[in-house]
PDB file of C-alpha atoms in Angstrom:
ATOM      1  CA  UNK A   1     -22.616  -1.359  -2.071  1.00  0.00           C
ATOM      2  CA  UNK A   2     -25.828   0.624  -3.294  1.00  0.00           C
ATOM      3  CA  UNK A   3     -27.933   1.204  -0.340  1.00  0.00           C
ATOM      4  CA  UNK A   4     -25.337  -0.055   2.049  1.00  0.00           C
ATOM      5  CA  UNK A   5     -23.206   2.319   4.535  1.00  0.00           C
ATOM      6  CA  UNK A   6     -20.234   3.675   2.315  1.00  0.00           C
ATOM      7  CA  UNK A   7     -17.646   4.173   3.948  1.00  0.00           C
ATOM      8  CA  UNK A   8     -15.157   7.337   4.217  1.00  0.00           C
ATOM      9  CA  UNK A   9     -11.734   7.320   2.513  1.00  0.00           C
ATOM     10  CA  UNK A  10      -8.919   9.748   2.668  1.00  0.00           C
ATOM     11  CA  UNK A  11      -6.606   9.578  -0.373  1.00  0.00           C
ATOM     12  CA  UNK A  12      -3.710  11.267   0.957  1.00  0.00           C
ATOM     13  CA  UNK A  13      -2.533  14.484  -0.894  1.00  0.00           C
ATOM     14  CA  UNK A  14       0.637  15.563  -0.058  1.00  0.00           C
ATOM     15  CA  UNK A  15       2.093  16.259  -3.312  1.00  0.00           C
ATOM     16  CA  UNK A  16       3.235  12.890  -4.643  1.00  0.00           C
ATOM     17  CA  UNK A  17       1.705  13.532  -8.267  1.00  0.00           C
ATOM     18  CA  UNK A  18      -1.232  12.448  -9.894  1.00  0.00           C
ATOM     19  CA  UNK A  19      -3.706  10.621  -7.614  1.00  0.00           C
ATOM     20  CA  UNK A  20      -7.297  11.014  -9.368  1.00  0.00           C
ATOM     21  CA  UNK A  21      -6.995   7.808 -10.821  1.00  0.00           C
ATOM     22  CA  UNK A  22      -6.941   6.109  -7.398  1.00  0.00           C
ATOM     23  CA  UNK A  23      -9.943   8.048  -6.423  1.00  0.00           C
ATOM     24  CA  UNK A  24     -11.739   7.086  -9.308  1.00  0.00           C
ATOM     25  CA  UNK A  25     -11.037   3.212  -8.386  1.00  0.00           C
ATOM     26  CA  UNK A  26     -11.914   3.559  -4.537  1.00  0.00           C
ATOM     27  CA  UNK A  27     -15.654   5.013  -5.493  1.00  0.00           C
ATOM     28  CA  UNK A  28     -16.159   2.252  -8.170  1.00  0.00           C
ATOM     29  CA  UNK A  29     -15.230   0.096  -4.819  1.00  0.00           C
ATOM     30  CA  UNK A  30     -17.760   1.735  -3.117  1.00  0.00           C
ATOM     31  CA  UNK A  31     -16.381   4.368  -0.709  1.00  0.00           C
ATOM     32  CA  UNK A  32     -17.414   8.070  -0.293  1.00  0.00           C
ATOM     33  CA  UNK A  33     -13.641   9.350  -1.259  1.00  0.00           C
ATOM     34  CA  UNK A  34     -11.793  12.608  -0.274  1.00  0.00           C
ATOM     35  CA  UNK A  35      -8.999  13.929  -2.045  1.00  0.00           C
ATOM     36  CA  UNK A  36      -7.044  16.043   0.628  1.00  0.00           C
ATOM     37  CA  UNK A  37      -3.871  16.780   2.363  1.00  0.00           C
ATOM     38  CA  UNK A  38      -5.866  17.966   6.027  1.00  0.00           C
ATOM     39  CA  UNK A  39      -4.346  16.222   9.044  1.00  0.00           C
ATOM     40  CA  UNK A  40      -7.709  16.282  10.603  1.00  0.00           C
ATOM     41  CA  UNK A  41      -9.968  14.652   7.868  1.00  0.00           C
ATOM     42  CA  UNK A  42      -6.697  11.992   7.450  1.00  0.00           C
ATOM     43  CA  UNK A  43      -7.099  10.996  10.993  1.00  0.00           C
ATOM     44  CA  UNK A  44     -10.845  11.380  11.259  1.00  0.00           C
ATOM     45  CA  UNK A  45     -11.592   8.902   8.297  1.00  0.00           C
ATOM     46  CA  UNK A  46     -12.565   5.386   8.378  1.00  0.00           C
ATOM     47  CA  UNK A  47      -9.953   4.383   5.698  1.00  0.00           C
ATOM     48  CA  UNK A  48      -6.655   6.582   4.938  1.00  0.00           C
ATOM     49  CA  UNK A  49      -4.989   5.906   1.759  1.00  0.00           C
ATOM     50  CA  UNK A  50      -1.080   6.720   1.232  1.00  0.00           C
ATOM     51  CA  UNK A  51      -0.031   7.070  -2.383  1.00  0.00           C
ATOM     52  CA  UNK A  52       3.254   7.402  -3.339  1.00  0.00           C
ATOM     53  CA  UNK A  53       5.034   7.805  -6.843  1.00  0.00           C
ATOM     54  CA  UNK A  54       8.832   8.583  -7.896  1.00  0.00           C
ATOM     55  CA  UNK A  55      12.068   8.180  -6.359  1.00  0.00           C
ATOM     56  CA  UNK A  56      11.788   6.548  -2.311  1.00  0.00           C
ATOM     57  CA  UNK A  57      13.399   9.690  -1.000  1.00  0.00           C
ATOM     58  CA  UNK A  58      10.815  12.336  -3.418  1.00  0.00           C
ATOM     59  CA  UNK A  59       8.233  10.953  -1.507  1.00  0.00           C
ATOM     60  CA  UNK A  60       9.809  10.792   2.393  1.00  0.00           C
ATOM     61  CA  UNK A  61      10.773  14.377   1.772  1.00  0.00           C
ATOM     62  CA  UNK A  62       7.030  15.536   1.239  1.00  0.00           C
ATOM     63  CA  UNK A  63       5.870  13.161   3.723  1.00  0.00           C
ATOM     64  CA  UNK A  64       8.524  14.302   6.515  1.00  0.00           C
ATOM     65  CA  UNK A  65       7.527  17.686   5.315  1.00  0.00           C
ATOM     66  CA  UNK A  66       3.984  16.994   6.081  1.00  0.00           C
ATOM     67  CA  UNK A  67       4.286  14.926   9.613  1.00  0.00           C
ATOM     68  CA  UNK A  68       2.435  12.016   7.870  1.00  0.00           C
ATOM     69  CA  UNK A  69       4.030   9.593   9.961  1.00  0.00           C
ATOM     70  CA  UNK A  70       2.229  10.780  13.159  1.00  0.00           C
ATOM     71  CA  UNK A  71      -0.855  10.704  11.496  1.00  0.00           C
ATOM     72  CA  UNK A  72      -0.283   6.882  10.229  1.00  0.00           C
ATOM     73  CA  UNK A  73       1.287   6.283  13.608  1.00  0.00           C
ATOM     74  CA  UNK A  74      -1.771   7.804  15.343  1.00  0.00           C
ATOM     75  CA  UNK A  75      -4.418   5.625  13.429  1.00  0.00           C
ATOM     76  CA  UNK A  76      -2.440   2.350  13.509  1.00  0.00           C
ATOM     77  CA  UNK A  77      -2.495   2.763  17.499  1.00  0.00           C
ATOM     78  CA  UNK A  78      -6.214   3.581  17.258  1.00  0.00           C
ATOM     79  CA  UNK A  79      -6.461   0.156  15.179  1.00  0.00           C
ATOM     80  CA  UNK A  80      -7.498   2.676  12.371  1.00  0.00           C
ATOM     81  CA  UNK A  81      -7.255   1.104   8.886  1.00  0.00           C
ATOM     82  CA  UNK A  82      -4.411   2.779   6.637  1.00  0.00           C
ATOM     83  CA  UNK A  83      -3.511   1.337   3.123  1.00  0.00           C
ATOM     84  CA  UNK A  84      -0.028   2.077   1.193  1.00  0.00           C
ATOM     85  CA  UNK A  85       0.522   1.924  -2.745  1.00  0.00           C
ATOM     86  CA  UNK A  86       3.265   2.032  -4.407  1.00  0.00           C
ATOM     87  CA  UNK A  87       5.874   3.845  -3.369  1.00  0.00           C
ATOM     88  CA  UNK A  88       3.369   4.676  -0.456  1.00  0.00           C
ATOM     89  CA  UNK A  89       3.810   0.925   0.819  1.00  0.00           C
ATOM     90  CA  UNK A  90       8.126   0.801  -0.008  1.00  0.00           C
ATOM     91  CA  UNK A  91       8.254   4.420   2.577  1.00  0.00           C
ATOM     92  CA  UNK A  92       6.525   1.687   5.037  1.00  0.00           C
ATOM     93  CA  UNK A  93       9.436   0.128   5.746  1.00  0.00           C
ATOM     94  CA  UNK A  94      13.175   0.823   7.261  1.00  0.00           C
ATOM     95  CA  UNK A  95      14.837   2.619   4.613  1.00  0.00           C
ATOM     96  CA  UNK A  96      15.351   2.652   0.767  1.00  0.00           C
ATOM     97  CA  UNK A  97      18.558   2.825  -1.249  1.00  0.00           C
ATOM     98  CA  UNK A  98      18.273   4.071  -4.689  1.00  0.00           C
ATOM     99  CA  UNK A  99      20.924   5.638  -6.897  1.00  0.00           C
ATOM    100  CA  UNK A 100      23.530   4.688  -3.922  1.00  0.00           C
ATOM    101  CA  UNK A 101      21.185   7.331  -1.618  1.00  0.00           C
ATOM    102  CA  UNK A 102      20.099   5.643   1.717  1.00  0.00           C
ATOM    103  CA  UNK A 103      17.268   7.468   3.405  1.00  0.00           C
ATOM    104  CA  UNK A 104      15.284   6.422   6.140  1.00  0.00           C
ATOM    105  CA  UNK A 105      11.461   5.037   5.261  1.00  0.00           C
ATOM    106  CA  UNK A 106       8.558   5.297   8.127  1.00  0.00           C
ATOM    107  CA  UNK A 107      10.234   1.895   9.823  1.00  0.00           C
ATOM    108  CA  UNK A 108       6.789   0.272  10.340  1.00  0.00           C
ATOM    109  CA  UNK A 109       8.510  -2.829   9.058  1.00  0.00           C
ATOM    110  CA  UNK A 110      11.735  -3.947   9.420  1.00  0.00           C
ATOM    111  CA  UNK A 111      14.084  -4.224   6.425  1.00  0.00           C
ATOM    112  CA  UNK A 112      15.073  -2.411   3.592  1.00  0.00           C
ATOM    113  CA  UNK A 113      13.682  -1.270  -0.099  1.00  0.00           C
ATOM    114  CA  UNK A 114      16.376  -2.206  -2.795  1.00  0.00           C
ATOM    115  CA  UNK A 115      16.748  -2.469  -6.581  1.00  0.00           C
ATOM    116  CA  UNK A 116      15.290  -5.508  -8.351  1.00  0.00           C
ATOM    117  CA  UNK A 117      17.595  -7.873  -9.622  1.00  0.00           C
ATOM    118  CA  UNK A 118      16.629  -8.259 -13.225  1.00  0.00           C
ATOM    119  CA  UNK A 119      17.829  -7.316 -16.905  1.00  0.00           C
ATOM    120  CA  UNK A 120      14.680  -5.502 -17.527  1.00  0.00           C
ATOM    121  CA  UNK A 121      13.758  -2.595 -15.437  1.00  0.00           C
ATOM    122  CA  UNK A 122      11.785  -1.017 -15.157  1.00  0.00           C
ATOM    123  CA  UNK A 123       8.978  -3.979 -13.755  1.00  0.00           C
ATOM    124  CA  UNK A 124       5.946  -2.532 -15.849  1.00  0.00           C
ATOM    125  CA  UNK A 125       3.149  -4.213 -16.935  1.00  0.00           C
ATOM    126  CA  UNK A 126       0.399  -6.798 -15.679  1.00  0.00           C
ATOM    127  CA  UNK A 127       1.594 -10.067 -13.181  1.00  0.00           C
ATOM    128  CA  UNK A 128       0.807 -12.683 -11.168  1.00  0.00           C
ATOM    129  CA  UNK A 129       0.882 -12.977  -7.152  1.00  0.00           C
ATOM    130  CA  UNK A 130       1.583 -15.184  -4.639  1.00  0.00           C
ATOM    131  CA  UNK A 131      -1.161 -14.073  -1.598  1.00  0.00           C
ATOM    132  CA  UNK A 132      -1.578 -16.469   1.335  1.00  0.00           C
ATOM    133  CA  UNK A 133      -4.987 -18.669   1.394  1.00  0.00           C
ATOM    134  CA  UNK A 134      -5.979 -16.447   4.324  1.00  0.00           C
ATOM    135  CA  UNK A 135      -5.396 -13.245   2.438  1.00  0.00           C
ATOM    136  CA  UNK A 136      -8.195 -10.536   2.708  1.00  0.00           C
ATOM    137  CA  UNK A 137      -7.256  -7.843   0.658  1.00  0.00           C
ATOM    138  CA  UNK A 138      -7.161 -11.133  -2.307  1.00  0.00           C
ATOM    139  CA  UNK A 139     -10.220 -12.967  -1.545  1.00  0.00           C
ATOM    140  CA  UNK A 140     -11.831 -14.781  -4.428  1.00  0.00           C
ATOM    141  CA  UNK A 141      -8.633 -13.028  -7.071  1.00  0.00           C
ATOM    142  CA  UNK A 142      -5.899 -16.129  -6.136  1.00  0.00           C
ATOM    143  CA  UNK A 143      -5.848 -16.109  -9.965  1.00  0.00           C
ATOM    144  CA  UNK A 144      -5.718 -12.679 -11.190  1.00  0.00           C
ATOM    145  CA  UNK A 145      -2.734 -10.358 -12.405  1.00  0.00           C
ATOM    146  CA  UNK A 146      -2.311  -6.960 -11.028  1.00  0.00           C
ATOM    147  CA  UNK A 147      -0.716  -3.925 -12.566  1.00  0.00           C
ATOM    148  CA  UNK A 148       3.020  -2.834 -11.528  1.00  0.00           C
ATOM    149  CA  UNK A 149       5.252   0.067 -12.197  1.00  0.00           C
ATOM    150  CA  UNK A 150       8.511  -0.069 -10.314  1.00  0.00           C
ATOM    151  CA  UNK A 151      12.430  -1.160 -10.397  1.00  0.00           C
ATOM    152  CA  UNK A 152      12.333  -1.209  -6.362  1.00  0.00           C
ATOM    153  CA  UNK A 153      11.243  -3.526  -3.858  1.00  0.00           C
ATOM    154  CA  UNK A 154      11.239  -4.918  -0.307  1.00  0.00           C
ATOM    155  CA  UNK A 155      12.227  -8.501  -1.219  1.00  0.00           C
ATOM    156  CA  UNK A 156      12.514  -9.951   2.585  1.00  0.00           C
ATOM    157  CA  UNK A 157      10.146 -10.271   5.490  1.00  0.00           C
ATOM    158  CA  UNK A 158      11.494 -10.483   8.827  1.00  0.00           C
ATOM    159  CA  UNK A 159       8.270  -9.488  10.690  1.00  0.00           C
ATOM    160  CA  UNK A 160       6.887 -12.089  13.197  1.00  0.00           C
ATOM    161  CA  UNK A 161       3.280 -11.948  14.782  1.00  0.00           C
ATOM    162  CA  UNK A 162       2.666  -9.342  17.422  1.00  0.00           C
ATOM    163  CA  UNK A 163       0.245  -9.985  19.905  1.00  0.00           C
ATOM    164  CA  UNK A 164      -2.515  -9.345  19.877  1.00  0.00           C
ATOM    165  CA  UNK A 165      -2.069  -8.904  16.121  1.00  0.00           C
ATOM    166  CA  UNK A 166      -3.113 -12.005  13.491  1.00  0.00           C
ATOM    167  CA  UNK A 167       0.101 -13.108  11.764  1.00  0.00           C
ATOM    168  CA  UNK A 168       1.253 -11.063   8.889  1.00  0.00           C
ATOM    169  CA  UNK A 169       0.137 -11.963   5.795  1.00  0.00           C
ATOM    170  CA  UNK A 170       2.504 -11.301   2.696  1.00  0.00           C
ATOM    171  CA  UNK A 171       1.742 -11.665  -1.026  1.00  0.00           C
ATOM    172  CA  UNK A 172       4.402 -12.138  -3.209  1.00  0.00           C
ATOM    173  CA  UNK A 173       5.549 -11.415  -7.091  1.00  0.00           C
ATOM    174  CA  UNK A 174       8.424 -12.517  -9.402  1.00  0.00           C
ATOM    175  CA  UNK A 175      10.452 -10.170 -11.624  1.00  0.00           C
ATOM    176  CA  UNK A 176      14.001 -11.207 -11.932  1.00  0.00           C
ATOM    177  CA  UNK A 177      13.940 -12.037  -8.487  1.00  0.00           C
ATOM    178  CA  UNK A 178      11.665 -12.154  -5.889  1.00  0.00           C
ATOM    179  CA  UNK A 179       9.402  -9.647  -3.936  1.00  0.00           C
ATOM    180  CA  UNK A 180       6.752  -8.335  -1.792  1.00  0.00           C
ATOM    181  CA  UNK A 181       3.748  -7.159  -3.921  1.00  0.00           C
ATOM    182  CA  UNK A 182       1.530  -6.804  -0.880  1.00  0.00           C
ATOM    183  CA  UNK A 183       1.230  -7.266   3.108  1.00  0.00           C
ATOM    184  CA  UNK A 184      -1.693  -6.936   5.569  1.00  0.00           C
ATOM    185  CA  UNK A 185       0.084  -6.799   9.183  1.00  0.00           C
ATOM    186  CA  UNK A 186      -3.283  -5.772  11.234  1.00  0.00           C
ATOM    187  CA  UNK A 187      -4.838  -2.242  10.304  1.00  0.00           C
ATOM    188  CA  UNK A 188      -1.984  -1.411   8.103  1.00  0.00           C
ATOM    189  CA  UNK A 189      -1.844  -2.923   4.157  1.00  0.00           C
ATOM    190  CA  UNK A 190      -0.499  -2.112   1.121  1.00  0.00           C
ATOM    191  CA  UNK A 191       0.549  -2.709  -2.237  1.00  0.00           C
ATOM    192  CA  UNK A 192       4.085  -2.567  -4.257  1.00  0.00           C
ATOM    193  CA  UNK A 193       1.311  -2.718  -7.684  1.00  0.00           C
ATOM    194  CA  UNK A 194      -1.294  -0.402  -8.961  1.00  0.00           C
ATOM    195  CA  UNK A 195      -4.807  -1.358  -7.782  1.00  0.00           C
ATOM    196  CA  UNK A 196      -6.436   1.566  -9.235  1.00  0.00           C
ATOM    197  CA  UNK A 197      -4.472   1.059 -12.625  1.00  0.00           C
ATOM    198  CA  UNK A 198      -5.066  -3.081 -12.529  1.00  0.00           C
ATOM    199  CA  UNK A 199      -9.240  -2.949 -13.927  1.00  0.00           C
ATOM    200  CA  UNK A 200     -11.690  -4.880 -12.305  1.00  0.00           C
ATOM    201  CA  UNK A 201      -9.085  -7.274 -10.310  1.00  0.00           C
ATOM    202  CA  UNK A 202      -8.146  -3.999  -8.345  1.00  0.00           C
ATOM    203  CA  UNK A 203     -11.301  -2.356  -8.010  1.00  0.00           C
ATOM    204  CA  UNK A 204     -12.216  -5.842  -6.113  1.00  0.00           C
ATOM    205  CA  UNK A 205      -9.141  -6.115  -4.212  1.00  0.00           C
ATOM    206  CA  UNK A 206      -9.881  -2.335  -2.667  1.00  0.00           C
ATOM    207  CA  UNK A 207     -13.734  -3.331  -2.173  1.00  0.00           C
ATOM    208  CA  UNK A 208     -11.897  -6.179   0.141  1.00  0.00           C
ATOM    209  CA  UNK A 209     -10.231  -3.395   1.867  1.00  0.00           C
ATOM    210  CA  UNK A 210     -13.049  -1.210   2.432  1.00  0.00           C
ATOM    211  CA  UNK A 211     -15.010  -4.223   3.243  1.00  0.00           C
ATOM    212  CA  UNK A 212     -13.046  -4.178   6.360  1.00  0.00           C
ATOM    213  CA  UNK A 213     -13.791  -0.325   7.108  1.00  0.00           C
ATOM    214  CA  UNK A 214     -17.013  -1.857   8.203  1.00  0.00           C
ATOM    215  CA  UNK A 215     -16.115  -4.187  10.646  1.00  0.00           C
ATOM    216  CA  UNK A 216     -14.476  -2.471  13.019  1.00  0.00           C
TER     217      UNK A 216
END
């Protein structure tokens, strides 16, 4: 993007652990990036990125602690790009149960974050996905494997198309069992796997996403 606008990313920090590497991967994608937890820059910016890493209720707790779902909540109603990783797309949805503790997630999307069903967790390492031909965030990387770190996942979709919102799009992975890897559902995306730890697939994939900081 040399000589091009770059735009302005937020990496949220609101204690959820090491997040430098993310950084790292959204200004090798081309974006101006700010490391902060300030509710004003978080809104203000033309991308907000939610990490997330450790146990589903860990990271609600700091988030709840924070108010960070008024400031997602504020920019998706402004049509104001956010993107989730991690853990930071599973607190997306209704609630998570892990270790037999139910807590409630952000409810942006219906249905619940549960334990894989397979002999070997946790799901670490590199893997193929499953992204709709009309994917964004996977344009021109149908064929690539992406980085994951987890032994939880939403493994249903129940969302239908909003108007005036385009139809969700979900990308799906295999680990045991089915489940989401990623979803774009209008200004808000995000990613069960690691695009900042997944080399030059995932430095693409978030140039897609910033991509679309531009076209608003």
């Amino acid at each position: 993007m040399t000589g091009e606008f770059s735009p302005n990313v937020v990496v949220l920090d609101y204690g959820s652990g090491n997040v430098h590497s993310a950084v790292k991967a959204l200004e090798a994608a081309g974006a101006t990036v700010e490391l902060t937890g300030n509710r004003a820059r978080a809104l203000e910016a033309d991308g907000l990125v939610v990490p997330g890493v450790g146990a589903f209720s860990a990271v609600m707790e700091q988030l709840n602690k924070n108010r960070i779902a008024e400031i997602i909540d504020r920019r998706l109603a402004g049509g104001r790009k956010v993107l989730g990783i991690c853990v930071g797309m599973q607190v997306l949805f209704e609630h998570g149960v892990e270790r037999g503790i139910d807590t409630e997630g952000l409810g942006e999307w219906p249905g619940a974050v549960t334990e894989l069903d397979s002999p070997v967790l946790p799901h670490m390492g590199w893997n193929t996905v499953e992204a709709p031909e009309q994917s964004v965030l996977f344009a021109g990387l149908h064929d690539e494997r992406f980085y994951f770190v987890h032994s939880y996942a939403a493994q249903h979709w129940t969302l239908e198309a909003t108007h005036p919102l385009p139809e969700p799009r979900v990308t799906w992975s295999e680990h045991g069992t089915r489940f989401i890897a990623a979803v774009e559902n209008g200004p808000l995306s995000a990613t069960q796997f690691h695009p900042e730890k997944s080399g030059e697939a995932g430095i693409r994939l978030l140039r897609n996403w910033i991509g679309t900081l531009t076209t608003d």
